GROMACS .gro file of C-alpha atoms in nm:
model
   63
    1UNK     CA    1  27.540  19.164  -2.357
    2UNK     CA    2  27.547  18.815  -2.491
    3UNK     CA    3  27.645  18.691  -2.872
    4UNK     CA    4  27.562  18.357  -2.982
    5UNK     CA    5  27.791  18.164  -3.223
    6UNK     CA    6  27.662  18.105  -3.578
    7UNK     CA    7  27.933  17.835  -3.607
    8UNK     CA    8  27.773  17.580  -3.453
    9UNK     CA    9  27.454  17.460  -3.659
   10UNK     CA   10  27.543  17.075  -3.596
   11UNK     CA   11  27.630  16.944  -3.275
   12UNK     CA   12  28.005  16.906  -3.259
   13UNK     CA   13  28.175  16.615  -3.073
   14UNK     CA   14  28.390  16.716  -2.793
   15UNK     CA   15  28.569  16.541  -2.519
   16UNK     CA   16  28.468  16.628  -2.163
   17UNK     CA   17  28.708  16.529  -1.884
   18UNK     CA   18  28.529  16.450  -1.547
   19UNK     CA   19  28.712  16.457  -1.241
   20UNK     CA   20  28.764  16.183  -0.975
   21UNK     CA   21  28.583  16.140  -0.661
   22UNK     CA   22  28.800  15.968  -0.432
   23UNK     CA   23  28.504  15.941  -0.156
   24UNK     CA   24  28.293  15.718  -0.401
   25UNK     CA   25  28.630  15.554  -0.561
   26UNK     CA   26  28.550  15.685  -0.903
   27UNK     CA   27  28.867  15.783  -1.112
   28UNK     CA   28  28.878  16.060  -1.360
   29UNK     CA   29  28.665  15.978  -1.683
   30UNK     CA   30  28.683  16.107  -2.013
   31UNK     CA   31  28.363  16.088  -2.216
   32UNK     CA   32  28.268  16.206  -2.564
   33UNK     CA   33  28.007  16.479  -2.528
   34UNK     CA   34  27.821  16.698  -2.802
   35UNK     CA   35  27.857  17.065  -2.818
   36UNK     CA   36  27.504  17.207  -2.911
   37UNK     CA   37  27.584  17.565  -2.841
   38UNK     CA   38  27.816  17.810  -2.704
   39UNK     CA   39  27.766  18.197  -2.614
   40UNK     CA   40  28.021  18.464  -2.516
   41UNK     CA   41  27.924  18.683  -2.218
   42UNK     CA   42  28.090  18.953  -2.035
   43UNK     CA   43  28.219  18.689  -1.787
   44UNK     CA   44  28.341  18.468  -2.065
   45UNK     CA   45  28.244  18.175  -2.249
   46UNK     CA   46  27.914  17.953  -2.183
   47UNK     CA   47  27.874  17.634  -2.326
   48UNK     CA   48  27.561  17.401  -2.381
   49UNK     CA   49  27.704  17.033  -2.369
   50UNK     CA   50  27.505  16.708  -2.415
   51UNK     CA   51  27.638  16.402  -2.215
   52UNK     CA   52  27.561  16.068  -2.263
   53UNK     CA   53  27.409  15.875  -1.997
   54UNK     CA   54  27.350  15.492  -1.946
   55UNK     CA   55  27.156  15.252  -1.690
   56UNK     CA   56  27.346  14.986  -1.486
   57UNK     CA   57  27.116  14.723  -1.535
   58UNK     CA   58  27.270  14.497  -1.256
   59UNK     CA   59  27.232  14.789  -0.996
   60UNK     CA   60  26.909  14.971  -1.170
   61UNK     CA   61  27.095  15.307  -1.121
   62UNK     CA   62  27.150  15.595  -1.387
   63UNK     CA   63  27.526  15.676  -1.437
   0.00000   0.00000   0.00000
């Protein structure tokens, strides 16, 4: 059984911590995302979060 939240009519800014990746040499990163929806399930909470993306024009890669 799921119960959608009624208090998230507008996307809410949230901070998301992305873990470090020592193999690729990436440090831990913190980004501001948008919380679009949350839902409580029997197993716990599920969140729909929108993360920003950008393109590195020098290397022509998406990040």
